[in-house]
PDB file of C-alpha atoms in Angstrom:
ATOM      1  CA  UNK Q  28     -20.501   3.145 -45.597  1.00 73.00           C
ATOM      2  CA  UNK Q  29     -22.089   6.603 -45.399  1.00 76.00           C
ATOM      3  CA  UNK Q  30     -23.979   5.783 -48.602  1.00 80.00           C
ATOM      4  CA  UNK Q  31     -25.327   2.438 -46.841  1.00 83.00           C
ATOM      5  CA  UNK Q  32     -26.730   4.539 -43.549  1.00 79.00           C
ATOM      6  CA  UNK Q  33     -28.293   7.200 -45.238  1.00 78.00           C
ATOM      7  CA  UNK Q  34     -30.321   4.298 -47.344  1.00 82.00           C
ATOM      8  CA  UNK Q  35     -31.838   3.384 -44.519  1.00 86.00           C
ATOM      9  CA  UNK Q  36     -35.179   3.961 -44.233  1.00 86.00           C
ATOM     10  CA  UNK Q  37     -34.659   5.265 -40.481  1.00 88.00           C
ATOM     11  CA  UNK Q  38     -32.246   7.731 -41.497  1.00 87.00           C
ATOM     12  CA  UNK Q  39     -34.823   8.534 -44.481  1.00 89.00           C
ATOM     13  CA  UNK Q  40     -37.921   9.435 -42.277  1.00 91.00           C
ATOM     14  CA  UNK Q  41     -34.916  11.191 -40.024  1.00 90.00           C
ATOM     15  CA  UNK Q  42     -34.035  13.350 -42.616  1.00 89.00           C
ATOM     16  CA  UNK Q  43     -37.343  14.275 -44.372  1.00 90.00           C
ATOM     17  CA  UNK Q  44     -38.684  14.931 -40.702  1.00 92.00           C
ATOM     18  CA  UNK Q  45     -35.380  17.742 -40.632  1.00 91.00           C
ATOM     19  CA  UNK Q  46     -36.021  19.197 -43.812  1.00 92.00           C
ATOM     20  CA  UNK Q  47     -40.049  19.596 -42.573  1.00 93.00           C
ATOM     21  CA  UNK Q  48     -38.458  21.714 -40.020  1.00 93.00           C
ATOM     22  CA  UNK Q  49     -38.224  25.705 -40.269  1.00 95.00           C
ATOM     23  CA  UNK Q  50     -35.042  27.250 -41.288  1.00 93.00           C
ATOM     24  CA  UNK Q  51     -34.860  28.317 -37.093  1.00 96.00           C
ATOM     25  CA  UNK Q  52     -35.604  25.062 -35.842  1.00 94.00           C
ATOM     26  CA  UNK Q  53     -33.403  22.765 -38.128  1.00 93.00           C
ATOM     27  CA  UNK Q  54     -30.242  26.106 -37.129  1.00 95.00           C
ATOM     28  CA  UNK Q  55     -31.381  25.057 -33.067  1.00 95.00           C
ATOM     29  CA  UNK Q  56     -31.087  21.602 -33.903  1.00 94.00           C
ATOM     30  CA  UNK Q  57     -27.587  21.618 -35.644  1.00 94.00           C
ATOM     31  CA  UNK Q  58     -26.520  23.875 -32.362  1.00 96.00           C
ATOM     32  CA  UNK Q  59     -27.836  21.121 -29.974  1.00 96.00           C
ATOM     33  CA  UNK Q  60     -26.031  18.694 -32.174  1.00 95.00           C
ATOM     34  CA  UNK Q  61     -23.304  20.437 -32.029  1.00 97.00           C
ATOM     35  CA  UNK Q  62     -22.971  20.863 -27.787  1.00 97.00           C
ATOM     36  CA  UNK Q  63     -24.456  17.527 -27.277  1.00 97.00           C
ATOM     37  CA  UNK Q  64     -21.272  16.416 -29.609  1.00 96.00           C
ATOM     38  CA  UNK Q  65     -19.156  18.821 -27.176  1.00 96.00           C
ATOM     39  CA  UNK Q  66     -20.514  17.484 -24.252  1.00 96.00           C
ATOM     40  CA  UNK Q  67     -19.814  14.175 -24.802  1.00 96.00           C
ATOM     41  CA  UNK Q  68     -16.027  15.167 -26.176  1.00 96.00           C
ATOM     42  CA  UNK Q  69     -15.651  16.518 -22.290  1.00 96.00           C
ATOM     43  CA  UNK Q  70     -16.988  14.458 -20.392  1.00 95.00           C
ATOM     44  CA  UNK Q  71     -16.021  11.415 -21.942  1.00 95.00           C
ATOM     45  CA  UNK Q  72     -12.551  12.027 -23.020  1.00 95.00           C
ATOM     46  CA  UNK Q  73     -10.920  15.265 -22.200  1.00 95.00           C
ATOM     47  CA  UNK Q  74     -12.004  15.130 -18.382  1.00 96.00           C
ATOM     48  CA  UNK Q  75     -11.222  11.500 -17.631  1.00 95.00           C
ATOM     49  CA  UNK Q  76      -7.983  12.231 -18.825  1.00 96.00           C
ATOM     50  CA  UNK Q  77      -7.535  15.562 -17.421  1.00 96.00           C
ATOM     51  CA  UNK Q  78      -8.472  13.350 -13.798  1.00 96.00           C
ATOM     52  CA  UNK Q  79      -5.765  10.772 -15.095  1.00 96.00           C
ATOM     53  CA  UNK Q  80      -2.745  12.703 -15.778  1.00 96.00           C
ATOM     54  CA  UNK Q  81      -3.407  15.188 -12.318  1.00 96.00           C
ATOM     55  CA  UNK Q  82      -3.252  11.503 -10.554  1.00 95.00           C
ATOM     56  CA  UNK Q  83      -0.283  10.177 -11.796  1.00 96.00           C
ATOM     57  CA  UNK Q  84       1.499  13.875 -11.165  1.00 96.00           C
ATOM     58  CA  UNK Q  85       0.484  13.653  -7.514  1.00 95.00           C
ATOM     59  CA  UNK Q  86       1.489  10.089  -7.507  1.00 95.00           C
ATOM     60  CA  UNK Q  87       5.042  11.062  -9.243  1.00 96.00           C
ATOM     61  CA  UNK Q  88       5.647  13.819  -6.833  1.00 95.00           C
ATOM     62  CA  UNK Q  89       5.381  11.893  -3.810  1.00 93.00           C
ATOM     63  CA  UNK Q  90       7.535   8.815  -5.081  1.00 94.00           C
ATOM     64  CA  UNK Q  91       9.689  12.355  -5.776  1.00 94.00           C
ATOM     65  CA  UNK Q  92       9.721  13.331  -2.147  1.00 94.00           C
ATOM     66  CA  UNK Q  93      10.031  10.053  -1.032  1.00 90.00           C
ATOM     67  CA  UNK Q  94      12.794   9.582  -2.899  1.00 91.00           C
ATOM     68  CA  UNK Q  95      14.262  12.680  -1.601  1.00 91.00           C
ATOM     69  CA  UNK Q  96      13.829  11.775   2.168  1.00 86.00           C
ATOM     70  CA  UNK Q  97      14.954   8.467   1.875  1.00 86.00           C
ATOM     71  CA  UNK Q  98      17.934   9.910   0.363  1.00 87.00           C
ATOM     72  CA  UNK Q  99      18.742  12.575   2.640  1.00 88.00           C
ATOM     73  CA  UNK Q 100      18.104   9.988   5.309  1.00 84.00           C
ATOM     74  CA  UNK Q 101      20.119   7.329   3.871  1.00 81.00           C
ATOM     75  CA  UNK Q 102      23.086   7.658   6.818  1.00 80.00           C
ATOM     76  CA  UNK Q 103      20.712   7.315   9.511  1.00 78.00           C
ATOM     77  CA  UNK Q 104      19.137   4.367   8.056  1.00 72.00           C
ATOM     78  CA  UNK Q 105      22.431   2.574   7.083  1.00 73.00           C
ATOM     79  CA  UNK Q 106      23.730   3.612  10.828  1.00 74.00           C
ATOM     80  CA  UNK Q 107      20.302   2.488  12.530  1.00 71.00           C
ATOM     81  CA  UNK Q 108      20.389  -0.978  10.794  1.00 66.00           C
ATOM     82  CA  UNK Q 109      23.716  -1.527  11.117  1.00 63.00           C
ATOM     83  CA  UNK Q 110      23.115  -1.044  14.625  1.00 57.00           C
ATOM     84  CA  UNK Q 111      21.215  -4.226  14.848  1.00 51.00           C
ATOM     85  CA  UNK Q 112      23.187  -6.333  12.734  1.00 51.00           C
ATOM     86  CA  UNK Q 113      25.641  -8.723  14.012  1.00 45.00           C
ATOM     87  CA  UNK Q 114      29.578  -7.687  12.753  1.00 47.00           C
ATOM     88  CA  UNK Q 115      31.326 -10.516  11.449  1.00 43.00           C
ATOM     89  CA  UNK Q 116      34.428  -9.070  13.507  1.00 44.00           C
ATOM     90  CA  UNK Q 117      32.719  -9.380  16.407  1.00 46.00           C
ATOM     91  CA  UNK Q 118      31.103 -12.522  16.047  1.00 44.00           C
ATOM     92  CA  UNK Q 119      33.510 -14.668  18.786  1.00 44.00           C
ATOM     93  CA  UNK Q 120      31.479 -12.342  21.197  1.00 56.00           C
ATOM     94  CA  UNK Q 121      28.363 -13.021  20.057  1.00 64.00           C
ATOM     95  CA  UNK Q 122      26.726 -16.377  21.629  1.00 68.00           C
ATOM     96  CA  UNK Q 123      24.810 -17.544  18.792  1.00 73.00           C
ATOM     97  CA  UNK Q 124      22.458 -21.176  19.293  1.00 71.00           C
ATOM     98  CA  UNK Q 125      22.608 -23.639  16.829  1.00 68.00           C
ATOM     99  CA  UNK Q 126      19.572 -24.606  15.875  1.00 72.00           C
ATOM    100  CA  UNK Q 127      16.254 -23.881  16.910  1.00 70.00           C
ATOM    101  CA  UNK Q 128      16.187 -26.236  20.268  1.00 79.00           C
ATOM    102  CA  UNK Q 129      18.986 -24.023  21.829  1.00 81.00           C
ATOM    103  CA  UNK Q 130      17.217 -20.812  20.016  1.00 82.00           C
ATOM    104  CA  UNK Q 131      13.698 -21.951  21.974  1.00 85.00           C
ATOM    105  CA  UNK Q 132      15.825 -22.708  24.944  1.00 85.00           C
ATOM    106  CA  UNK Q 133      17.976 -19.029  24.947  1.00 86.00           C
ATOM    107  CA  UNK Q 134      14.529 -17.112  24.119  1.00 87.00           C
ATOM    108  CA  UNK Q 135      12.580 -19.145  27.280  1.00 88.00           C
ATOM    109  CA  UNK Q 136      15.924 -18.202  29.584  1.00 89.00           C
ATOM    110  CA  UNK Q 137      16.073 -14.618  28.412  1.00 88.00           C
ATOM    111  CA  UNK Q 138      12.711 -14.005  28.601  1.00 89.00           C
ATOM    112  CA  UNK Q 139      12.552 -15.475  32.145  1.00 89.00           C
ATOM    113  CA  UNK Q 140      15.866 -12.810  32.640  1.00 89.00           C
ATOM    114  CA  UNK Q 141      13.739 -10.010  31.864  1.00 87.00           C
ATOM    115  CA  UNK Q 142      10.624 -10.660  33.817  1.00 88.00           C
ATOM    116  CA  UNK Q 143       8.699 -11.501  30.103  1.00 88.00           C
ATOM    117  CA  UNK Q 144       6.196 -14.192  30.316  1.00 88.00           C
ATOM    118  CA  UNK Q 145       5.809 -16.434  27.605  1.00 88.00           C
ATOM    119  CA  UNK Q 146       2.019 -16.732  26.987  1.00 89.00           C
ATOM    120  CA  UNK Q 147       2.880 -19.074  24.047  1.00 89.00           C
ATOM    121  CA  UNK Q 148       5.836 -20.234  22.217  1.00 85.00           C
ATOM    122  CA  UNK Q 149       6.698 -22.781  19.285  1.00 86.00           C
ATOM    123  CA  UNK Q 150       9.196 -23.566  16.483  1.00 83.00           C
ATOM    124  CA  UNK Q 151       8.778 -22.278  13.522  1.00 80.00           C
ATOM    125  CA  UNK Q 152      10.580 -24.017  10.151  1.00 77.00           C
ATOM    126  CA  UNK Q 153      13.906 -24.839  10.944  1.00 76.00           C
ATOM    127  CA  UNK Q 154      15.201 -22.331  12.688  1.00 81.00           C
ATOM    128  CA  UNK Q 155      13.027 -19.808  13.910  1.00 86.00           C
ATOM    129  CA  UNK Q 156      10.590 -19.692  16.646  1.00 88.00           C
ATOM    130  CA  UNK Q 157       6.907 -18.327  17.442  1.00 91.00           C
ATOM    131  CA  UNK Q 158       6.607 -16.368  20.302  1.00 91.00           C
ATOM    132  CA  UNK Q 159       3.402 -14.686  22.185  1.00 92.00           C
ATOM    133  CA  UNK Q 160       3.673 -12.254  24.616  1.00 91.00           C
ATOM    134  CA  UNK Q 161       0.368 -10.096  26.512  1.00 90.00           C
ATOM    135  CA  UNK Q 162       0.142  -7.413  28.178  1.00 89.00           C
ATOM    136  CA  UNK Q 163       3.959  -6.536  28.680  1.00 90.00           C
ATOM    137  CA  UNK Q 164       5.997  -2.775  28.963  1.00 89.00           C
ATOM    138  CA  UNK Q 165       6.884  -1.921  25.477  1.00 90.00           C
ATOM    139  CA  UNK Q 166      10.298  -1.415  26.868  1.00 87.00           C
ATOM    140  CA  UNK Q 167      10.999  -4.394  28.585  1.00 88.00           C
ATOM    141  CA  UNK Q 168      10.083  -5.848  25.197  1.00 89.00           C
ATOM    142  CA  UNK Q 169      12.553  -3.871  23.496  1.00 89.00           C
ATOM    143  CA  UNK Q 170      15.614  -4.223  25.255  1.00 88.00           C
ATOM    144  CA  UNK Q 171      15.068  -7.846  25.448  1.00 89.00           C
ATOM    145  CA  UNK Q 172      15.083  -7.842  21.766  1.00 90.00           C
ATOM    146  CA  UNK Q 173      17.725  -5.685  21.456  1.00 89.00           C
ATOM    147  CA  UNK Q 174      19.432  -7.940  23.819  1.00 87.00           C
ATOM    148  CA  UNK Q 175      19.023 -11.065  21.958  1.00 86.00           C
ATOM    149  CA  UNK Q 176      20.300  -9.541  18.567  1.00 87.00           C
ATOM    150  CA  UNK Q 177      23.133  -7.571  19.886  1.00 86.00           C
ATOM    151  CA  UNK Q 178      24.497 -10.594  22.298  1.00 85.00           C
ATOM    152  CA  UNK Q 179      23.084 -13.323  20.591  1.00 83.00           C
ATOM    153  CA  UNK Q 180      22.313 -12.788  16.782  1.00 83.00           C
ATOM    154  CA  UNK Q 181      18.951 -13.318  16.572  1.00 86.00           C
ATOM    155  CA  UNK Q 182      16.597 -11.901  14.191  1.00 88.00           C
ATOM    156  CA  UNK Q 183      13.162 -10.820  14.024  1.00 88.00           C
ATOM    157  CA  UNK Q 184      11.713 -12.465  10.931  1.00 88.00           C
ATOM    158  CA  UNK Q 185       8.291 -10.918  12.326  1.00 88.00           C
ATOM    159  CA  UNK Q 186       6.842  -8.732  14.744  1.00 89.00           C
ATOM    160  CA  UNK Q 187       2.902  -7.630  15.165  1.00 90.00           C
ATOM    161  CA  UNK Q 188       3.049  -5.005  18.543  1.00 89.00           C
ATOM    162  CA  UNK Q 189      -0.309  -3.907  19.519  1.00 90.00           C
ATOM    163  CA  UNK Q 190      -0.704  -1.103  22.514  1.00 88.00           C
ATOM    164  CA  UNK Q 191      -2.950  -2.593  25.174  1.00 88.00           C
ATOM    165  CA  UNK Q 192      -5.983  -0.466  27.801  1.00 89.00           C
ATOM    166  CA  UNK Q 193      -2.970   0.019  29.699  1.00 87.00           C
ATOM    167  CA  UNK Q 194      -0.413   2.499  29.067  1.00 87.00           C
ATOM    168  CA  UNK Q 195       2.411   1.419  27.818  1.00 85.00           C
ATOM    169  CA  UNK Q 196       1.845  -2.152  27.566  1.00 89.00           C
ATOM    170  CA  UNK Q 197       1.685  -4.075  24.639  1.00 90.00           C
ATOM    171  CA  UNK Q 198       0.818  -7.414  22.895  1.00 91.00           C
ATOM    172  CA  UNK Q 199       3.450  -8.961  21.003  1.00 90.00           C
ATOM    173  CA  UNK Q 200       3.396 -11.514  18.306  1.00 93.00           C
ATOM    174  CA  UNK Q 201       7.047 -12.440  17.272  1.00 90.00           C
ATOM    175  CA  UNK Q 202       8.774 -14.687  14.499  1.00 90.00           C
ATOM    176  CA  UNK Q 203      12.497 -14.937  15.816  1.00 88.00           C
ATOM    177  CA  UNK Q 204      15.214 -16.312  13.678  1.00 85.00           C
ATOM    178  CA  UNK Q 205      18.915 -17.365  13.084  1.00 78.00           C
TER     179      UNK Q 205
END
């Protein structure tokens, strides 16, 4: 293959136009070869994957610490989730609806409990319901949600909270489920 390219009559006029050179100009040329040659090596191999493997060694060493916190925080997770699940021992205490009529009717009632306004609500599948809620206390909306898990097993398939101008108050977009 060699043989074929340096029968070309490019390469031909190439290298008689080299060998017309002086001895110092054809040694400046080789050197410029050689660090354009260099150049290239860097820029196009060694330093894309010098950028690479830094990357994935930040990206390994914060899955690392991640890893690490969730660990040491494992406890506190279990206990805070646990929290909000309904026990299966305790579940004669727990008023749970049936299906999503009594869910839309206990959510309505308890919202009505806790001074919440329902700016919209509507079923959702089978047994979950929409809910929208503006401008309410963040805590009001909390322990009526807390509420309705702990004495009533409901879960919140979704939640968007956004803070309002006023402090404190929020906008709440809720899935509720069985």
């Amino acid at each position: 293959m060699l043989e074929k390219l340096k029968k070309q009559a490019g390469v031909r006029k190439l290298q008689v136009q080299y060998l017309l050179l002086p001895p110092r100009d054809q040694k400046a040329l080789r050197w410029l070869v050689v660090a354009l040659l260099a150049g290239f090596l860097y820029f196009a191999l060694w330093l894309p994957a010098t950028r690479y493997h830094d990357h994935a060694e930040i990206s390994r060493l914060n899955a690392t610490q991640l890893l690490t916190w969730m660990n040491s925080n494992a406890a506190s997770i279990s206990t805070l989730a646990g929290a909000s699940r309904v026990d299966a021992g305790a579940g004669a205490a727990i008023n749970k609806p049936a299906d999503s009529r009594a869910l839309m009717g206990l959510v309505t009632g308890s919202a009505r409990e806790f001074g919440l306004v329902l700016q919209r609500f509507e079923p959702s599948g089978d047994n979950s319901v929409r809910i929208w809620i503006d401008n309410v206390p963040f805590s009001d909306v909390a322990s009526w949600l807390e509420t309705l898990s702990v004495e009533n097993g409901v879960v919140i398939d979704q939640a968007a909270l956004e803070k309002t101008a006023e402090e404190g108050n929020v906008t709440a977009r809720l899935t509720l489920g069985l």
